[in-house]
Amino acid sequence: MTDTAPPTRHVTTARIVAVRGTELEYRADRVVGEEPLEIRAAGPGQEPVAVAITMRTPGNEDELAVGFLRTEGLIEGPEVIRVQMGNPAEMNQPDDRATVRLSRPFDASLVAERHFAATASCGICGKASLDEVAIKSAPLAAGPVVPRAVVLALPDLLRAAQRAFDETGGVHAAGLFSPSGELIAIREDVGRHNALDKLVGSQVLAKAMPLGQRILMVSGRVSFEIVQKAAVAGIPIVCAVSAPSDLAIEAADRLGVTLVGFLRGDGFNVYAHDERIDLRDLLGLG
C-alpha cells in the first residue's frame, strides 16, 4: 500500500473550549474537513452534465467522482480518460468541482431517471431500487473463501491505517483487502458512502478492476447503499464493525454479497451468503 498522509484540507483546525471534569482549557483541536463537491460527466464534444452535489471530506476528488459514477452504475470504468478539476479563475476552491471526461458519450437521461437531487452522498434509496441495482450489477462470481482468522483481523488492520481518524476521530473508513488479509487501499471521509466511492474510484483509475477477489471492510454500520455500491463494483464480501439494516441484508441476499456485521473481538455475525467464510473448524470439519 502506497497511501500517505491525509490530503490538504482533509483535516483542519478549530478553537475549542475543552471541559474535562472540573478543569477547563482553551486550545486548538483537529477536525475533519467538509465541503461540497459537484460531480459532472462529459463524453467527446459534450458539455459537462451535472450529476450530483455531495458533501465530502476534501481530498481524492478524482477518485470520489469516478467511484460515484461507477458504483451508481452510470459508467463501466474503462471509458474514463481523465478527471478535470474546476477552473481556478472561476472558483476559490477548484477542487470543489470534478468533471469526469469519457471516451464515449455520457447519457444524461440516466441522471434524470435516478433523481440525483441537491445532495447524493447516500446513493440511491428504497426497496424500489433493488431491482434497478440487480440489473446494473453483474452477477457476482463465487469469489474467495476467506479463513475465519482473516475476517477477525480486519478491524484492527483497518483501524491501524486510519490516519485522519487518528487526528480527528470524525471520519468513516473503507478498506479494501486481499483474501489473505493484505490491505490494498484505504480511504476516509465524513460520509461512509463517499469513503467507499473514493476507494472504488482509486481502483478504477489504477486499472485494478474487477474487484471479485477483494474484501471490503467499513467502519460503522452497513446500510443498503453500502451493499449496493459494493455489488455494483463487484466486491463479493462486505464486513463491518457494527450492524446492518434489514434492507442491507435483503440486498446482500438478493445481490449475492456475503455480509458480515458486528465484527468485534473474537466474533461476528454472517447475515447473507456464509459460503465465502471458512467455518469448517467450528463445525468439526477442518
mmCIF file of C-alpha atoms in Angstrom:
data_model
loop_
_atom_site.group_PDB
_atom_site.id
_atom_site.type_symbol
_atom_site.label_atom_id
_atom_site.label_comp_id
_atom_site.label_asym_id
_atom_site.label_seq_id
_atom_site.Cartn_x
_atom_site.Cartn_y
_atom_site.Cartn_z
ATOM 1 C CA MET A 1 0.000 0.000 0.000
ATOM 2 C CA THR A 2 1.438 3.387 -1.026
ATOM 3 C CA ASP A 3 -1.099 5.744 0.561
ATOM 4 C CA THR A 4 0.492 8.575 2.560
ATOM 5 C CA ALA A 5 -0.733 11.325 4.885
ATOM 6 C CA PRO A 6 -4.233 12.825 4.557
ATOM 7 C CA PRO A 7 -4.616 15.311 1.665
ATOM 8 C CA THR A 8 -4.713 19.096 2.056
ATOM 9 C CA ARG A 9 -7.974 20.344 3.657
ATOM 10 C CA HIS A 10 -8.726 16.770 4.754
ATOM 11 C CA VAL A 11 -8.100 17.861 8.340
ATOM 12 C CA THR A 12 -8.394 21.430 9.646
ATOM 13 C CA THR A 13 -8.005 23.238 12.971
ATOM 14 C CA ALA A 14 -10.663 24.809 15.215
ATOM 15 C CA ARG A 15 -10.506 26.708 18.506
ATOM 16 C CA ILE A 16 -12.405 24.888 21.232
ATOM 17 C CA VAL A 17 -13.245 25.025 24.926
ATOM 18 C CA ALA A 18 -12.289 21.652 26.361
ATOM 19 C CA VAL A 19 -14.017 20.631 29.594
ATOM 20 C CA ARG A 20 -12.569 17.661 31.451
ATOM 21 C CA GLY A 21 -14.154 17.085 34.823
ATOM 22 C CA THR A 22 -13.615 20.290 36.830
ATOM 23 C CA GLU A 23 -10.911 21.616 34.502
ATOM 24 C CA LEU A 24 -11.345 23.947 31.517
ATOM 25 C CA GLU A 25 -8.865 24.610 28.721
ATOM 26 C CA TYR A 26 -8.917 26.843 25.623
ATOM 27 C CA ARG A 27 -6.984 25.133 22.855
ATOM 28 C CA ALA A 28 -6.812 24.200 19.186
ATOM 29 C CA ASP A 29 -8.327 20.940 18.033
ATOM 30 C CA ARG A 30 -8.055 18.956 14.810
ATOM 31 C CA VAL A 31 -11.350 18.428 12.985
ATOM 32 C CA VAL A 32 -12.341 16.701 9.776
ATOM 33 C CA GLY A 33 -12.985 18.919 6.741
ATOM 34 C CA GLU A 34 -16.323 19.006 4.929
ATOM 35 C CA GLU A 35 -17.017 20.738 1.606
ATOM 36 C CA PRO A 36 -19.432 20.277 -1.320
ATOM 37 C CA LEU A 37 -18.227 18.546 -4.463
ATOM 38 C CA GLU A 38 -20.048 18.916 -7.767
ATOM 39 C CA ILE A 39 -19.648 15.787 -9.879
ATOM 40 C CA ARG A 40 -20.020 16.151 -13.642
ATOM 41 C CA ALA A 41 -19.503 13.859 -16.639
ATOM 42 C CA ALA A 42 -18.853 14.527 -20.314
ATOM 43 C CA GLY A 43 -18.150 12.487 -23.414
ATOM 44 C CA PRO A 44 -16.286 13.641 -26.555
ATOM 45 C CA GLY A 45 -17.512 17.083 -27.629
ATOM 46 C CA GLN A 46 -20.205 17.125 -24.910
ATOM 47 C CA GLU A 47 -20.932 19.907 -22.498
ATOM 48 C CA PRO A 48 -20.466 18.564 -18.949
ATOM 49 C CA VAL A 49 -23.599 17.074 -17.401
ATOM 50 C CA ALA A 50 -24.141 17.890 -13.728
ATOM 51 C CA VAL A 51 -24.740 14.554 -11.993
ATOM 52 C CA ALA A 52 -24.745 15.313 -8.260
ATOM 53 C CA ILE A 53 -23.509 17.519 -5.477
ATOM 54 C CA THR A 54 -22.255 15.613 -2.472
ATOM 55 C CA MET A 55 -20.848 16.766 0.846
ATOM 56 C CA ARG A 56 -17.449 15.199 1.323
ATOM 57 C CA THR A 57 -14.125 15.450 3.092
ATOM 58 C CA PRO A 58 -11.681 17.247 0.740
ATOM 59 C CA GLY A 59 -9.085 15.040 -0.891
ATOM 60 C CA ASN A 60 -9.103 12.348 -3.599
ATOM 61 C CA GLU A 61 -11.794 14.213 -5.550
ATOM 62 C CA ASP A 62 -10.917 12.412 -8.784
ATOM 63 C CA GLU A 63 -11.441 9.058 -7.094
ATOM 64 C CA LEU A 64 -14.696 10.140 -5.496
ATOM 65 C CA ALA A 65 -16.131 11.393 -8.791
ATOM 66 C CA VAL A 66 -15.139 8.274 -10.725
ATOM 67 C CA GLY A 67 -16.151 5.958 -7.893
ATOM 68 C CA PHE A 68 -19.552 7.599 -7.524
ATOM 69 C CA LEU A 69 -20.285 7.262 -11.239
ATOM 70 C CA ARG A 70 -19.118 3.631 -11.197
ATOM 71 C CA THR A 71 -20.955 2.473 -8.068
ATOM 72 C CA GLU A 72 -24.150 4.177 -9.217
ATOM 73 C CA GLY A 73 -23.971 2.246 -12.486
ATOM 74 C CA LEU A 74 -23.556 5.354 -14.657
ATOM 75 C CA ILE A 75 -20.220 4.272 -16.182
ATOM 76 C CA GLU A 76 -18.350 0.999 -16.604
ATOM 77 C CA GLY A 77 -14.906 2.358 -15.786
ATOM 78 C CA PRO A 78 -12.624 1.692 -18.774
ATOM 79 C CA GLU A 79 -14.090 4.689 -20.641
ATOM 80 C CA VAL A 80 -12.641 7.156 -18.124
ATOM 81 C CA ILE A 81 -9.963 9.303 -19.796
ATOM 82 C CA ARG A 82 -9.194 11.814 -17.059
ATOM 83 C CA VAL A 83 -10.764 13.886 -14.303
ATOM 84 C CA GLN A 84 -10.693 17.666 -14.743
ATOM 85 C CA MET A 85 -10.986 19.920 -11.712
ATOM 86 C CA GLY A 86 -12.634 23.361 -11.680
ATOM 87 C CA ASN A 87 -11.139 26.494 -13.225
ATOM 88 C CA PRO A 88 -9.023 28.415 -10.663
ATOM 89 C CA ALA A 89 -10.002 31.652 -12.423
ATOM 90 C CA GLU A 90 -13.675 30.971 -11.639
ATOM 91 C CA MET A 91 -13.591 29.193 -8.262
ATOM 92 C CA ASN A 92 -11.904 29.846 -4.930
ATOM 93 C CA GLN A 93 -11.629 26.093 -4.419
ATOM 94 C CA PRO A 94 -11.215 24.454 -7.838
ATOM 95 C CA ASP A 95 -11.264 21.002 -6.274
ATOM 96 C CA ASP A 96 -14.934 21.538 -5.368
ATOM 97 C CA ARG A 97 -15.860 20.581 -8.941
ATOM 98 C CA ALA A 98 -14.777 17.412 -10.739
ATOM 99 C CA THR A 99 -15.613 16.618 -14.365
ATOM 100 C CA VAL A 100 -15.034 13.045 -15.466
ATOM 101 C CA ARG A 101 -14.037 13.006 -19.136
ATOM 102 C CA LEU A 102 -15.114 9.886 -21.004
ATOM 103 C CA SER A 103 -14.190 8.247 -24.291
ATOM 104 C CA ARG A 104 -17.874 7.725 -25.156
ATOM 105 C CA PRO A 105 -20.962 9.974 -24.909
ATOM 106 C CA PHE A 106 -22.496 10.270 -21.454
ATOM 107 C CA ASP A 107 -26.231 9.532 -21.327
ATOM 108 C CA ALA A 108 -27.736 12.481 -19.435
ATOM 109 C CA SER A 109 -31.117 10.728 -19.277
ATOM 110 C CA LEU A 110 -29.662 8.324 -16.717
ATOM 111 C CA VAL A 111 -29.231 11.218 -14.297
ATOM 112 C CA ALA A 112 -32.857 12.295 -14.697
ATOM 113 C CA GLU A 113 -34.041 8.710 -14.189
ATOM 114 C CA ARG A 114 -32.070 8.335 -10.970
ATOM 115 C CA HIS A 115 -33.274 11.637 -9.471
ATOM 116 C CA PHE A 116 -29.918 12.808 -8.117
ATOM 117 C CA ALA A 117 -31.129 15.933 -6.369
ATOM 118 C CA ALA A 118 -29.262 18.523 -4.300
ATOM 119 C CA THR A 119 -27.131 16.008 -2.435
ATOM 120 C CA ALA A 120 -26.276 12.446 -3.248
ATOM 121 C CA SER A 121 -23.890 11.202 -0.580
ATOM 122 C CA CYS A 122 -26.265 8.367 0.272
ATOM 123 C CA GLY A 123 -26.632 6.921 -3.216
ATOM 124 C CA ILE A 124 -29.990 5.512 -4.254
ATOM 125 C CA CYS A 125 -32.516 4.587 -1.610
ATOM 126 C CA GLY A 126 -35.542 2.383 -1.094
ATOM 127 C CA LYS A 127 -36.788 -1.078 -1.923
ATOM 128 C CA ALA A 128 -37.868 0.078 -5.378
ATOM 129 C CA SER A 129 -34.190 0.484 -6.206
ATOM 130 C CA LEU A 130 -33.279 -3.158 -5.574
ATOM 131 C CA ASP A 131 -34.453 -4.328 -8.980
ATOM 132 C CA GLU A 132 -32.543 -1.498 -10.669
ATOM 133 C CA VAL A 133 -29.363 -2.387 -8.788
ATOM 134 C CA ALA A 134 -29.747 -6.029 -9.732
ATOM 135 C CA ILE A 135 -29.881 -5.004 -13.388
ATOM 136 C CA LYS A 136 -26.843 -2.717 -13.151
ATOM 137 C CA SER A 137 -24.827 -5.190 -11.060
ATOM 138 C CA ALA A 138 -23.303 -8.091 -12.951
ATOM 139 C CA PRO A 139 -23.861 -11.461 -11.242
ATOM 140 C CA LEU A 140 -21.164 -11.833 -8.601
ATOM 141 C CA ALA A 141 -18.785 -14.748 -9.089
ATOM 142 C CA ALA A 142 -18.240 -17.299 -6.350
ATOM 143 C CA GLY A 143 -15.320 -15.239 -5.090
ATOM 144 C CA PRO A 144 -12.759 -16.258 -2.488
ATOM 145 C CA VAL A 145 -13.354 -18.384 0.592
ATOM 146 C CA VAL A 146 -11.789 -16.456 3.466
ATOM 147 C CA PRO A 147 -10.419 -18.037 6.659
ATOM 148 C CA ARG A 148 -12.116 -17.007 9.896
ATOM 149 C CA ALA A 149 -8.798 -15.689 11.246
ATOM 150 C CA VAL A 150 -8.508 -13.255 8.351
ATOM 151 C CA VAL A 151 -12.012 -11.921 8.965
ATOM 152 C CA LEU A 152 -11.299 -11.428 12.674
ATOM 153 C CA ALA A 153 -8.116 -9.480 11.908
ATOM 154 C CA LEU A 154 -9.764 -6.935 9.585
ATOM 155 C CA PRO A 155 -10.989 -4.362 12.177
ATOM 156 C CA ASP A 156 -7.540 -3.903 13.715
ATOM 157 C CA LEU A 157 -5.907 -3.701 10.283
ATOM 158 C CA LEU A 158 -8.389 -1.034 9.184
ATOM 159 C CA ARG A 159 -8.083 0.964 12.385
ATOM 160 C CA ALA A 160 -4.281 0.928 12.257
ATOM 161 C CA ALA A 161 -4.375 2.580 8.817
ATOM 162 C CA GLN A 162 -6.874 5.359 9.661
ATOM 163 C CA ARG A 163 -4.605 8.386 9.538
ATOM 164 C CA ALA A 164 -7.343 11.053 9.518
ATOM 165 C CA PHE A 165 -9.314 9.347 12.275
ATOM 166 C CA ASP A 166 -6.231 9.436 14.485
ATOM 167 C CA GLU A 167 -6.200 13.222 14.135
ATOM 168 C CA THR A 168 -9.925 13.971 14.307
ATOM 169 C CA GLY A 169 -11.977 10.990 15.450
ATOM 170 C CA GLY A 170 -14.601 12.185 12.962
ATOM 171 C CA VAL A 171 -14.327 10.201 9.733
ATOM 172 C CA HIS A 172 -15.523 6.885 8.377
ATOM 173 C CA ALA A 173 -13.168 4.482 6.641
ATOM 174 C CA ALA A 174 -13.453 1.919 3.860
ATOM 175 C CA GLY A 175 -10.627 -0.532 3.310
ATOM 176 C CA LEU A 176 -10.010 -2.996 0.508
ATOM 177 C CA PHE A 177 -8.278 -6.247 1.441
ATOM 178 C CA SER A 178 -6.997 -9.346 -0.297
ATOM 179 C CA PRO A 179 -8.321 -12.794 0.732
ATOM 180 C CA SER A 180 -5.158 -13.243 2.825
ATOM 181 C CA GLY A 181 -5.770 -10.007 4.749
ATOM 182 C CA GLU A 182 -3.364 -7.690 2.922
ATOM 183 C CA LEU A 183 -4.546 -4.067 2.929
ATOM 184 C CA ILE A 184 -4.762 -2.943 -0.694
ATOM 185 C CA ALA A 185 -6.081 0.596 -0.123
ATOM 186 C CA ILE A 186 -7.982 2.673 2.410
ATOM 187 C CA ARG A 187 -9.966 5.879 2.053
ATOM 188 C CA GLU A 188 -11.537 8.087 4.745
ATOM 189 C CA ASP A 189 -14.370 10.589 4.531
ATOM 190 C CA VAL A 190 -17.009 12.263 6.671
ATOM 191 C CA GLY A 191 -19.539 10.215 4.665
ATOM 192 C CA ARG A 192 -19.246 6.425 4.718
ATOM 193 C CA HIS A 193 -20.599 6.211 1.156
ATOM 194 C CA ASN A 194 -18.017 8.735 -0.035
ATOM 195 C CA ALA A 195 -15.224 6.708 1.567
ATOM 196 C CA LEU A 196 -16.364 3.672 -0.416
ATOM 197 C CA ASP A 197 -16.720 5.673 -3.634
ATOM 198 C CA LYS A 198 -13.187 7.041 -3.209
ATOM 199 C CA LEU A 199 -11.925 3.515 -2.644
ATOM 200 C CA VAL A 200 -13.629 2.123 -5.755
ATOM 201 C CA GLY A 201 -12.557 5.171 -7.764
ATOM 202 C CA SER A 202 -8.944 4.575 -6.775
ATOM 203 C CA GLN A 203 -9.146 1.076 -8.222
ATOM 204 C CA VAL A 204 -10.847 2.243 -11.438
ATOM 205 C CA LEU A 205 -8.136 4.856 -12.012
ATOM 206 C CA ALA A 206 -5.416 2.318 -11.166
ATOM 207 C CA LYS A 207 -6.900 -0.084 -13.755
ATOM 208 C CA ALA A 208 -7.249 -2.622 -10.939
ATOM 209 C CA MET A 209 -10.829 -3.661 -11.699
ATOM 210 C CA PRO A 210 -12.607 -6.037 -11.352
ATOM 211 C CA LEU A 211 -12.761 -6.484 -7.582
ATOM 212 C CA GLY A 212 -14.070 -10.035 -7.450
ATOM 213 C CA GLN A 213 -11.138 -11.186 -5.293
ATOM 214 C CA ARG A 214 -11.386 -8.414 -2.715
ATOM 215 C CA ILE A 215 -12.932 -7.902 0.730
ATOM 216 C CA LEU A 216 -14.482 -4.603 1.806
ATOM 217 C CA MET A 217 -14.173 -3.584 5.456
ATOM 218 C CA VAL A 218 -16.060 -0.499 6.633
ATOM 219 C CA SER A 219 -16.218 1.373 9.905
ATOM 220 C CA GLY A 220 -19.651 1.881 11.430
ATOM 221 C CA ARG A 221 -22.852 0.248 10.279
ATOM 222 C CA VAL A 222 -23.845 -1.207 6.908
ATOM 223 C CA SER A 223 -26.673 0.493 5.048
ATOM 224 C CA PHE A 224 -28.413 -0.579 1.860
ATOM 225 C CA GLU A 225 -26.264 1.893 -0.084
ATOM 226 C CA ILE A 226 -23.011 0.285 1.059
ATOM 227 C CA VAL A 227 -24.171 -3.137 -0.135
ATOM 228 C CA GLN A 228 -25.496 -1.621 -3.370
ATOM 229 C CA LYS A 229 -22.232 0.122 -4.183
ATOM 230 C CA ALA A 230 -20.149 -2.936 -3.293
ATOM 231 C CA ALA A 231 -22.282 -5.161 -5.511
ATOM 232 C CA VAL A 232 -22.097 -2.802 -8.491
ATOM 233 C CA ALA A 233 -18.298 -2.668 -8.039
ATOM 234 C CA GLY A 234 -18.195 -6.477 -7.949
ATOM 235 C CA ILE A 235 -16.960 -6.834 -4.348
ATOM 236 C CA PRO A 236 -18.236 -10.191 -3.022
ATOM 237 C CA ILE A 237 -17.592 -9.784 0.737
ATOM 238 C CA VAL A 238 -18.593 -6.809 2.917
ATOM 239 C CA CYS A 239 -17.563 -6.659 6.582
ATOM 240 C CA ALA A 240 -18.407 -4.052 9.212
ATOM 241 C CA VAL A 241 -17.778 -3.417 12.888
ATOM 242 C CA SER A 242 -21.422 -2.548 13.505
ATOM 243 C CA ALA A 243 -24.900 -3.660 12.484
ATOM 244 C CA PRO A 244 -26.507 -3.943 9.049
ATOM 245 C CA SER A 245 -30.008 -2.689 8.352
ATOM 246 C CA ASP A 246 -32.742 -5.098 7.324
ATOM 247 C CA LEU A 247 -32.719 -3.671 3.795
ATOM 248 C CA ALA A 248 -28.940 -4.132 3.625
ATOM 249 C CA ILE A 249 -29.423 -7.812 4.497
ATOM 250 C CA GLU A 250 -32.161 -8.191 1.885
ATOM 251 C CA ALA A 251 -29.982 -6.532 -0.734
ATOM 252 C CA ALA A 252 -26.956 -8.693 0.138
ATOM 253 C CA ASP A 253 -29.060 -11.846 -0.112
ATOM 254 C CA ARG A 254 -30.519 -10.879 -3.500
ATOM 255 C CA LEU A 255 -27.291 -9.500 -4.976
ATOM 256 C CA GLY A 256 -25.032 -12.361 -3.887
ATOM 257 C CA VAL A 257 -22.936 -10.417 -1.377
ATOM 258 C CA THR A 258 -21.515 -12.050 1.747
ATOM 259 C CA LEU A 259 -22.449 -9.692 4.584
ATOM 260 C CA VAL A 260 -20.607 -9.749 7.920
ATOM 261 C CA GLY A 261 -21.585 -7.452 10.793
ATOM 262 C CA PHE A 262 -20.721 -6.866 14.454
ATOM 263 C CA LEU A 263 -17.133 -7.836 13.631
ATOM 264 C CA ARG A 264 -15.507 -7.248 17.007
ATOM 265 C CA GLY A 265 -13.057 -9.104 19.208
ATOM 266 C CA ASP A 266 -13.341 -12.828 18.506
ATOM 267 C CA GLY A 267 -16.801 -12.818 16.972
ATOM 268 C CA PHE A 268 -19.004 -11.716 14.104
ATOM 269 C CA ASN A 269 -22.397 -12.370 12.516
ATOM 270 C CA VAL A 270 -22.842 -13.543 8.929
ATOM 271 C CA TYR A 271 -26.162 -12.264 7.571
ATOM 272 C CA ALA A 272 -26.006 -13.469 3.969
ATOM 273 C CA HIS A 273 -24.032 -15.904 1.811
ATOM 274 C CA ASP A 274 -21.897 -17.501 4.525
ATOM 275 C CA GLU A 275 -20.383 -19.879 1.945
ATOM 276 C CA ARG A 276 -17.474 -17.452 1.427
ATOM 277 C CA ILE A 277 -16.382 -17.615 5.091
ATOM 278 C CA ASP A 278 -14.442 -20.766 6.044
ATOM 279 C CA LEU A 279 -16.069 -22.004 9.257
ATOM 280 C CA ARG A 280 -15.145 -25.665 8.919
ATOM 281 C CA ASP A 281 -13.074 -25.692 12.108
ATOM 282 C CA LEU A 282 -16.113 -24.606 14.139
ATOM 283 C CA LEU A 283 -18.223 -27.323 12.511
ATOM 284 C CA GLY A 284 -15.646 -30.007 13.263
ATOM 285 C CA LEU A 285 -14.874 -30.404 9.573
ATOM 286 C CA GLY A 286 -11.461 -28.732 9.401
#
